CSV table of C-alpha atoms in Angstrom, one decimal:
chain,number,residue,atom,x,y,z
F,1,UNK,CA,106.9,134.0,73.0
F,2,UNK,CA,109.0,136.0,70.6
F,3,UNK,CA,109.9,134.7,67.1
F,4,UNK,CA,112.7,135.4,64.7
F,5,UNK,CA,113.3,134.6,61.0
F,6,UNK,CA,115.7,131.7,60.6
F,7,UNK,CA,118.4,133.0,58.4
F,8,UNK,CA,117.6,133.2,54.7
F,9,UNK,CA,114.5,130.9,55.1
F,10,UNK,CA,111.1,132.4,55.6
F,11,UNK,CA,110.5,130.3,58.7
F,12,UNK,CA,109.7,132.1,61.9
F,13,UNK,CA,111.1,130.2,64.9
F,14,UNK,CA,110.7,130.7,68.6
F,15,UNK,CA,113.7,132.3,70.2
F,16,UNK,CA,113.6,129.5,72.8
F,17,UNK,CA,114.2,126.1,71.4
F,18,UNK,CA,113.7,122.8,73.4
F,19,UNK,CA,116.9,120.8,73.4
F,20,UNK,CA,116.2,117.1,74.3
F,21,UNK,CA,119.7,116.0,75.3
F,22,UNK,CA,119.0,116.4,79.0
F,23,UNK,CA,115.5,115.1,79.5
F,24,UNK,CA,114.5,113.9,83.0
F,25,UNK,CA,115.7,110.3,83.7
F,26,UNK,CA,115.0,107.6,86.1
F,27,UNK,CA,117.6,106.4,88.6
F,28,UNK,CA,120.4,108.5,87.2
F,29,UNK,CA,120.5,106.2,84.1
F,30,UNK,CA,120.9,108.4,81.0
F,31,UNK,CA,119.1,106.0,78.7
F,32,UNK,CA,116.1,105.6,81.1
F,33,UNK,CA,114.1,108.7,80.2
F,34,UNK,CA,111.1,109.5,82.4
F,35,UNK,CA,108.7,109.4,79.5
F,36,UNK,CA,105.7,110.8,81.4
F,37,UNK,CA,107.6,113.8,82.6
F,38,UNK,CA,109.4,114.4,79.4
F,39,UNK,CA,106.2,114.3,77.3
F,40,UNK,CA,104.5,116.7,79.8
F,41,UNK,CA,107.4,119.2,79.5
F,42,UNK,CA,107.7,119.1,75.7
F,43,UNK,CA,103.9,119.6,75.3
F,44,UNK,CA,103.9,122.4,77.9
F,45,UNK,CA,106.6,124.1,75.9
F,46,UNK,CA,104.8,123.8,72.6
F,47,UNK,CA,101.5,125.0,74.2
F,48,UNK,CA,103.5,128.0,75.5
F,49,UNK,CA,104.7,128.9,72.0
F,50,UNK,CA,108.0,127.0,71.6
F,51,UNK,CA,108.0,125.7,68.0
F,52,UNK,CA,111.7,124.6,67.6
F,53,UNK,CA,112.4,121.1,69.0
F,54,UNK,CA,115.9,119.7,68.7
F,55,UNK,CA,117.1,116.1,69.1
F,56,UNK,CA,119.8,113.8,67.7
F,57,UNK,CA,120.4,110.1,67.0
F,58,UNK,CA,122.6,109.4,70.1
F,59,UNK,CA,120.9,111.5,72.7
F,60,UNK,CA,119.9,109.4,75.8
F,61,UNK,CA,121.2,106.3,74.0
F,62,UNK,CA,118.6,106.8,71.2
F,63,UNK,CA,115.7,107.3,73.6
F,64,UNK,CA,115.4,111.0,73.0
F,65,UNK,CA,114.1,110.6,69.5
F,66,UNK,CA,111.7,107.8,70.5
F,67,UNK,CA,110.3,109.8,73.4
F,68,UNK,CA,110.0,112.9,71.3
F,69,UNK,CA,108.1,110.9,68.7
F,70,UNK,CA,105.5,110.1,71.5
F,71,UNK,CA,105.4,113.7,72.6
F,72,UNK,CA,104.6,114.9,69.1
F,73,UNK,CA,101.5,112.7,68.7
F,74,UNK,CA,98.0,114.1,68.9
F,75,UNK,CA,98.6,116.9,66.6
F,76,UNK,CA,101.8,118.3,68.2
F,77,UNK,CA,104.0,117.4,65.2
F,78,UNK,CA,102.2,119.9,63.1
F,79,UNK,CA,102.8,122.7,65.6
F,80,UNK,CA,106.6,122.5,65.5
F,81,UNK,CA,109.8,122.6,63.4
F,82,UNK,CA,111.6,119.3,64.2
F,83,UNK,CA,115.4,119.2,64.1
F,84,UNK,CA,117.5,116.1,64.3
F,85,UNK,CA,120.9,115.1,63.2
F,86,UNK,CA,122.9,112.5,61.2
F,87,UNK,CA,125.5,110.8,63.4
F,88,UNK,CA,128.5,111.8,61.3
F,89,UNK,CA,131.0,109.6,63.1
F,90,UNK,CA,129.0,106.4,62.4
F,91,UNK,CA,128.9,106.9,58.7
F,92,UNK,CA,130.8,104.2,56.7
F,93,UNK,CA,129.0,104.5,53.3
F,94,UNK,CA,126.6,106.7,51.3
F,95,UNK,CA,123.9,104.1,52.1
F,96,UNK,CA,124.4,104.6,55.9
F,97,UNK,CA,123.0,108.1,55.6
F,98,UNK,CA,119.7,107.0,54.2
F,99,UNK,CA,119.6,104.1,56.7
F,100,UNK,CA,120.0,106.4,59.7
F,101,UNK,CA,117.5,108.9,58.4
F,102,UNK,CA,114.9,106.1,57.8
F,103,UNK,CA,115.6,104.8,61.4
F,104,UNK,CA,115.0,108.3,62.7
F,105,UNK,CA,111.7,108.5,60.9
F,106,UNK,CA,110.6,105.4,62.7
F,107,UNK,CA,111.7,106.7,66.1
F,108,UNK,CA,110.2,110.1,65.6
F,109,UNK,CA,107.0,108.8,64.0
F,110,UNK,CA,107.2,111.2,61.1
F,111,UNK,CA,107.9,111.1,57.4
F,112,UNK,CA,109.9,114.3,57.1
F,113,UNK,CA,112.3,116.4,59.1
F,114,UNK,CA,112.2,120.1,59.0
F,115,UNK,CA,115.8,120.8,59.8
F,116,UNK,CA,118.3,118.0,59.2
F,117,UNK,CA,121.8,118.6,60.5
F,118,UNK,CA,125.1,116.8,60.1
F,119,UNK,CA,126.0,116.2,63.7
F,120,UNK,CA,129.1,117.4,65.6
F,121,UNK,CA,131.3,118.3,62.7
F,122,UNK,CA,135.0,118.6,63.3
F,123,UNK,CA,137.9,118.1,60.8
F,124,UNK,CA,137.8,114.3,61.0
F,125,UNK,CA,134.0,113.9,60.8
F,126,UNK,CA,133.8,116.5,58.0
F,127,UNK,CA,136.4,114.6,55.9
F,128,UNK,CA,134.5,111.4,56.7
F,129,UNK,CA,131.1,112.5,55.5
F,130,UNK,CA,132.5,114.2,52.4
F,131,UNK,CA,134.2,111.0,51.5
F,132,UNK,CA,130.8,109.2,51.5
F,133,UNK,CA,129.0,111.8,49.4
F,134,UNK,CA,127.2,113.8,52.0
F,135,UNK,CA,126.2,116.5,49.5
F,136,UNK,CA,124.6,113.9,47.2
F,137,UNK,CA,122.6,112.6,50.2
F,138,UNK,CA,121.4,116.1,51.2
F,139,UNK,CA,120.5,117.0,47.7
F,140,UNK,CA,118.5,113.8,47.3
F,141,UNK,CA,116.7,114.1,50.7
F,142,UNK,CA,115.8,117.7,49.8
F,143,UNK,CA,114.5,116.8,46.4
F,144,UNK,CA,112.2,114.0,47.6
F,145,UNK,CA,110.9,115.9,50.6
F,146,UNK,CA,112.4,113.8,53.4
F,147,UNK,CA,114.0,116.9,54.8
F,148,UNK,CA,113.1,120.6,54.2
F,149,UNK,CA,116.3,122.4,55.3
F,150,UNK,CA,119.9,121.5,55.8
F,151,UNK,CA,122.4,122.4,58.5
F,152,UNK,CA,125.2,121.2,60.7
F,153,UNK,CA,126.3,121.3,64.3
F,154,UNK,CA,129.9,122.1,65.0
F,155,UNK,CA,132.8,121.5,67.4
F,156,UNK,CA,136.2,122.6,66.0
F,157,UNK,CA,138.1,125.8,65.1
F,158,UNK,CA,137.1,128.8,63.1
F,159,UNK,CA,139.0,127.9,60.0
F,160,UNK,CA,137.3,124.5,59.8
F,161,UNK,CA,133.9,126.2,60.4
F,162,UNK,CA,134.5,128.7,57.6
F,163,UNK,CA,135.4,125.9,55.2
F,164,UNK,CA,132.2,124.0,56.0
F,165,UNK,CA,130.0,127.1,55.8
F,166,UNK,CA,131.5,127.9,52.3
F,167,UNK,CA,131.1,124.3,51.0
F,168,UNK,CA,127.4,124.0,50.6
F,169,UNK,CA,124.2,126.2,50.5
F,170,UNK,CA,123.3,125.4,54.1
F,171,UNK,CA,120.2,126.9,55.7
F,172,UNK,CA,121.4,126.9,59.4
F,173,UNK,CA,124.3,126.0,61.7
F,174,UNK,CA,124.3,125.0,65.4
F,175,UNK,CA,127.2,126.2,67.4
F,176,UNK,CA,128.2,126.3,71.0
F,177,UNK,CA,128.1,129.8,72.3
F,178,UNK,CA,127.7,131.6,75.6
F,179,UNK,CA,129.3,134.5,77.4
F,180,UNK,CA,132.3,132.3,78.2
F,181,UNK,CA,132.8,131.0,74.7
F,182,UNK,CA,133.2,134.2,72.6
F,183,UNK,CA,136.6,133.0,71.4
F,184,UNK,CA,136.0,129.2,71.6
F,185,UNK,CA,135.4,126.9,68.6
F,186,UNK,CA,133.4,128.9,66.0
F,187,UNK,CA,133.2,131.7,68.4
F,188,UNK,CA,131.8,135.2,67.8
F,189,UNK,CA,133.8,135.4,64.5
F,190,UNK,CA,132.1,132.3,63.2
F,191,UNK,CA,128.7,133.4,64.4
F,192,UNK,CA,128.9,136.6,62.5
F,193,UNK,CA,130.4,135.0,59.4
F,194,UNK,CA,127.7,132.4,59.1
F,195,UNK,CA,125.0,135.1,59.6
F,196,UNK,CA,126.6,137.2,56.9
F,197,UNK,CA,126.2,134.2,54.6
F,198,UNK,CA,122.5,134.0,55.4
F,199,UNK,CA,122.6,131.0,57.7
F,200,UNK,CA,120.2,130.7,60.6
F,201,UNK,CA,122.1,130.6,63.9
F,202,UNK,CA,121.0,128.0,66.5
F,203,UNK,CA,122.9,128.2,69.8
F,204,UNK,CA,123.6,125.2,72.0
F,205,UNK,CA,125.2,125.1,75.5
F,206,UNK,CA,123.9,128.6,76.4
F,207,UNK,CA,124.8,127.9,80.1
F,208,UNK,CA,127.7,125.5,79.4
F,209,UNK,CA,125.7,122.5,80.5
F,210,UNK,CA,124.4,124.3,83.6
F,211,UNK,CA,127.9,125.2,84.8
F,212,UNK,CA,127.2,129.0,84.5
F,213,UNK,CA,124.0,128.8,86.6
F,214,UNK,CA,124.4,126.1,89.2
F,215,UNK,CA,126.2,126.7,92.5
F,216,UNK,CA,127.0,130.2,91.5
F,217,UNK,CA,130.1,131.5,93.3
F,218,UNK,CA,129.4,134.2,95.9
F,219,UNK,CA,131.4,136.9,94.1
F,220,UNK,CA,129.5,136.2,90.8
F,221,UNK,CA,126.1,136.3,92.6
F,222,UNK,CA,127.2,139.6,94.1
F,223,UNK,CA,127.7,141.1,90.6
F,224,UNK,CA,124.3,139.8,89.5
F,225,UNK,CA,122.7,141.3,92.6
F,226,UNK,CA,124.3,144.7,91.8
F,227,UNK,CA,122.3,145.1,88.6
F,228,UNK,CA,119.5,147.6,88.4
F,229,UNK,CA,117.2,144.9,87.0
F,230,UNK,CA,117.2,141.7,89.0
F,231,UNK,CA,117.5,138.6,86.9
F,232,UNK,CA,118.5,135.0,87.7
F,233,UNK,CA,121.8,133.6,86.3
F,234,UNK,CA,119.7,131.6,83.8
F,235,UNK,CA,118.0,134.7,82.6
F,236,UNK,CA,121.2,136.6,82.3
F,237,UNK,CA,122.7,133.8,80.2
F,238,UNK,CA,119.8,133.7,77.9
F,239,UNK,CA,119.4,137.4,77.6
F,240,UNK,CA,123.1,137.7,76.6
F,241,UNK,CA,122.4,135.5,73.6
F,242,UNK,CA,119.0,136.9,72.6
F,243,UNK,CA,120.7,140.3,72.6
F,244,UNK,CA,122.4,139.2,69.3
F,245,UNK,CA,120.1,140.0,66.4
F,246,UNK,CA,122.0,137.4,64.3
F,247,UNK,CA,120.9,134.5,66.7
F,248,UNK,CA,117.5,132.9,65.7
F,249,UNK,CA,117.1,130.2,68.3
F,250,UNK,CA,118.7,129.4,71.7
F,251,UNK,CA,118.4,125.8,72.7
F,252,UNK,CA,117.9,125.0,76.4
F,253,UNK,CA,118.4,121.4,77.6
F,254,UNK,CA,115.5,121.5,80.1
F,255,UNK,CA,115.1,118.6,82.5
F,256,UNK,CA,112.4,119.8,84.8
F,257,UNK,CA,109.0,121.5,84.2
F,258,UNK,CA,110.2,124.5,86.3
F,259,UNK,CA,113.0,125.0,83.8
F,260,UNK,CA,110.4,125.2,81.0
F,261,UNK,CA,108.1,127.6,82.9
F,262,UNK,CA,111.0,129.9,83.7
F,263,UNK,CA,112.6,129.9,80.3
F,264,UNK,CA,109.2,130.6,78.6
F,265,UNK,CA,108.8,133.6,80.8
F,266,UNK,CA,112.3,134.8,80.1
F,267,UNK,CA,111.7,134.5,76.4
F,268,UNK,CA,109.0,137.1,76.5
F,269,UNK,CA,111.7,139.7,77.1
F,270,UNK,CA,114.4,138.4,74.7
F,271,UNK,CA,114.5,141.3,72.3
F,272,UNK,CA,117.7,141.9,70.2
F,273,UNK,CA,119.9,144.8,71.3
F,274,UNK,CA,118.0,145.3,74.5
F,275,UNK,CA,120.8,145.0,77.0
F,276,UNK,CA,122.4,148.3,78.2
F,277,UNK,CA,126.1,148.9,78.0
F,278,UNK,CA,126.2,148.7,81.8
F,279,UNK,CA,124.6,145.3,81.7
F,280,UNK,CA,127.0,144.0,79.1
F,281,UNK,CA,129.9,145.3,81.2
F,282,UNK,CA,128.5,143.4,84.2
F,283,UNK,CA,128.4,140.2,82.2
F,284,UNK,CA,132.0,140.7,81.2
F,285,UNK,CA,133.0,141.0,84.9
F,286,UNK,CA,131.2,137.7,85.6
F,287,UNK,CA,133.0,136.0,82.7
F,288,UNK,CA,136.4,137.0,84.1
F,289,UNK,CA,135.6,135.5,87.5
F,290,UNK,CA,134.4,132.2,86.0
F,291,UNK,CA,137.5,132.1,83.7
F,292,UNK,CA,139.8,132.5,86.7
F,293,UNK,CA,138.0,129.7,88.6
F,294,UNK,CA,137.6,127.1,85.9
F,295,UNK,CA,139.9,124.1,86.4
F,296,UNK,CA,138.7,121.9,83.5
F,297,UNK,CA,136.8,122.8,80.4
F,298,UNK,CA,133.8,120.4,80.6
F,299,UNK,CA,130.2,121.2,79.7
F,300,UNK,CA,128.8,117.8,80.8
F,301,UNK,CA,127.7,117.0,77.2
F,302,UNK,CA,128.3,113.3,77.7
F,303,UNK,CA,130.0,112.8,74.2
F,304,UNK,CA,132.9,111.1,76.1
F,305,UNK,CA,130.5,108.5,77.6
F,306,UNK,CA,130.2,105.6,78.1
F,307,UNK,CA,133.8,105.1,79.3
F,308,UNK,CA,134.9,101.5,78.7
F,309,UNK,CA,136.5,101.5,82.1
F,310,UNK,CA,133.4,102.8,83.8
F,311,UNK,CA,134.7,106.3,84.7
F,312,UNK,CA,131.9,108.9,85.0
F,313,UNK,CA,134.0,111.6,83.4
F,314,UNK,CA,131.6,114.5,83.6
F,315,UNK,CA,130.8,113.9,87.3
F,316,UNK,CA,134.5,113.7,88.2
F,317,UNK,CA,135.1,117.1,86.5
F,318,UNK,CA,132.0,118.6,88.1
F,319,UNK,CA,133.4,117.9,91.6
F,320,UNK,CA,136.9,119.2,90.6
F,321,UNK,CA,135.4,122.4,89.2
F,322,UNK,CA,133.2,122.9,92.2
F,323,UNK,CA,136.1,122.4,94.6
F,324,UNK,CA,138.0,125.2,92.8
F,325,UNK,CA,135.1,127.6,92.4
F,326,UNK,CA,133.8,127.4,95.9
F,327,UNK,CA,137.2,126.8,97.7
F,328,UNK,CA,135.6,123.7,99.2
F,329,UNK,CA,137.8,120.7,98.5
F,330,UNK,CA,136.8,118.9,101.6
F,331,UNK,CA,133.1,119.2,101.0
F,332,UNK,CA,133.4,118.1,97.4
F,333,UNK,CA,135.7,115.2,98.4
F,334,UNK,CA,132.9,114.0,100.7
F,335,UNK,CA,130.4,114.0,97.8
F,336,UNK,CA,133.0,112.5,95.5
F,337,UNK,CA,133.5,109.6,97.8
F,338,UNK,CA,130.1,108.2,97.0
F,339,UNK,CA,130.6,108.5,93.2
F,340,UNK,CA,130.5,105.3,91.1
F,341,UNK,CA,133.0,105.6,88.3
F,342,UNK,CA,135.8,107.5,90.0
F,343,UNK,CA,138.8,108.8,88.2
F,344,UNK,CA,141.0,106.0,89.6
F,345,UNK,CA,139.3,103.5,87.2
F,346,UNK,CA,140.8,105.3,84.2
F,347,UNK,CA,143.1,103.0,82.1
F,348,UNK,CA,144.2,105.9,79.9
F,349,UNK,CA,142.9,104.3,76.7
F,350,UNK,CA,142.2,107.8,75.2
F,351,UNK,CA,138.8,107.0,73.6
F,352,UNK,CA,137.2,109.8,75.5
F,353,UNK,CA,139.6,112.5,74.2
F,354,UNK,CA,138.9,111.4,70.6
F,355,UNK,CA,135.2,112.1,71.2
F,356,UNK,CA,135.4,115.3,73.3
F,357,UNK,CA,134.1,118.4,71.5
F,358,UNK,CA,136.0,120.7,73.9
F,359,UNK,CA,139.3,119.0,73.2
F,360,UNK,CA,139.8,118.6,76.9
F,361,UNK,CA,142.9,116.6,78.0
F,362,UNK,CA,140.7,114.2,79.9
F,363,UNK,CA,143.3,111.7,81.0
F,364,UNK,CA,145.5,114.5,82.4
F,365,UNK,CA,142.6,116.1,84.2
F,366,UNK,CA,141.4,112.8,85.7
F,367,UNK,CA,144.8,112.6,87.3
F,368,UNK,CA,144.2,116.0,88.9
F,369,UNK,CA,140.9,114.6,90.3
F,370,UNK,CA,142.9,111.8,91.9
F,371,UNK,CA,145.5,114.2,93.2
F,372,UNK,CA,142.8,116.3,94.9
F,373,UNK,CA,140.4,113.7,96.1
F,374,UNK,CA,142.5,110.6,96.4
F,375,UNK,CA,141.9,107.1,95.0
């Protein structure tokens, strides 16, 4: 495992971080985490050198933090930097912040958090937490040792990102970034700006929720196969990010032990500035193909869920994108026919769009699903 300094802190973190938003589940139910498998995976990662573990209050309906607390028993807590997040959208008072943090201590079976982030900041959530004295909360939690470092995760535009970076002496930020998102949300400009201010950079969605590595289009695979060094699409996605010396940690939402084994192996070669110009050009070609084939901008993050009308929004969009990418509308329609929570259940309430980090016009795109696959 390779390690990098996290921004202006003196902490050395593994370049591969374990993101616990996509732990293995039972029966397709997001809140029924397969605890035995999850604990095995997390401990295998730690035994293999991963020392940055990321979770958040809402992941798996709150089960992510609880399962992680079990995984970090038996001395594992002392081996890692633990990161979790304040649910910014749920804050209604200054007291709420302490209440949520105390609840997270209970779930995680710990009395301190190494990296405490304000979760999913956008313009609205940023204004909300400022209104309720988030800076006083952070200063207080730092002073009494409940948290060691402060940060935020982010889903909005560069101007809002810059404002947040400049507002407080943060230690780190967590942004969505991959070879498709160089100009999306904070983007490359935000990444470099935060790094110039000394913030550690933690990357989420390195594969856009698996979209860049599952069911790879033939023309994309042909480009990957043409490389002098053979790598899987997963390794290409990770190596693209580790090539940036400004990036400290890349989070992977691993849901199978094989994912952990492979990613640990890939991390042994994740040196900064190690890709050749030819390899960077190859990644650019892949990016253009994906861009031309993307029907709807969805990473499967589940922030839109649950839908009050029972629509499985990410699954609907997965079938729509697959039909476009693989020119296989009939095949995807057959799979879609067995989906519980089809697009036709949508009542257009709009709650999902308020929550979507990608600002996807969900209601409009669900109509595209119906148009392609029928009711």
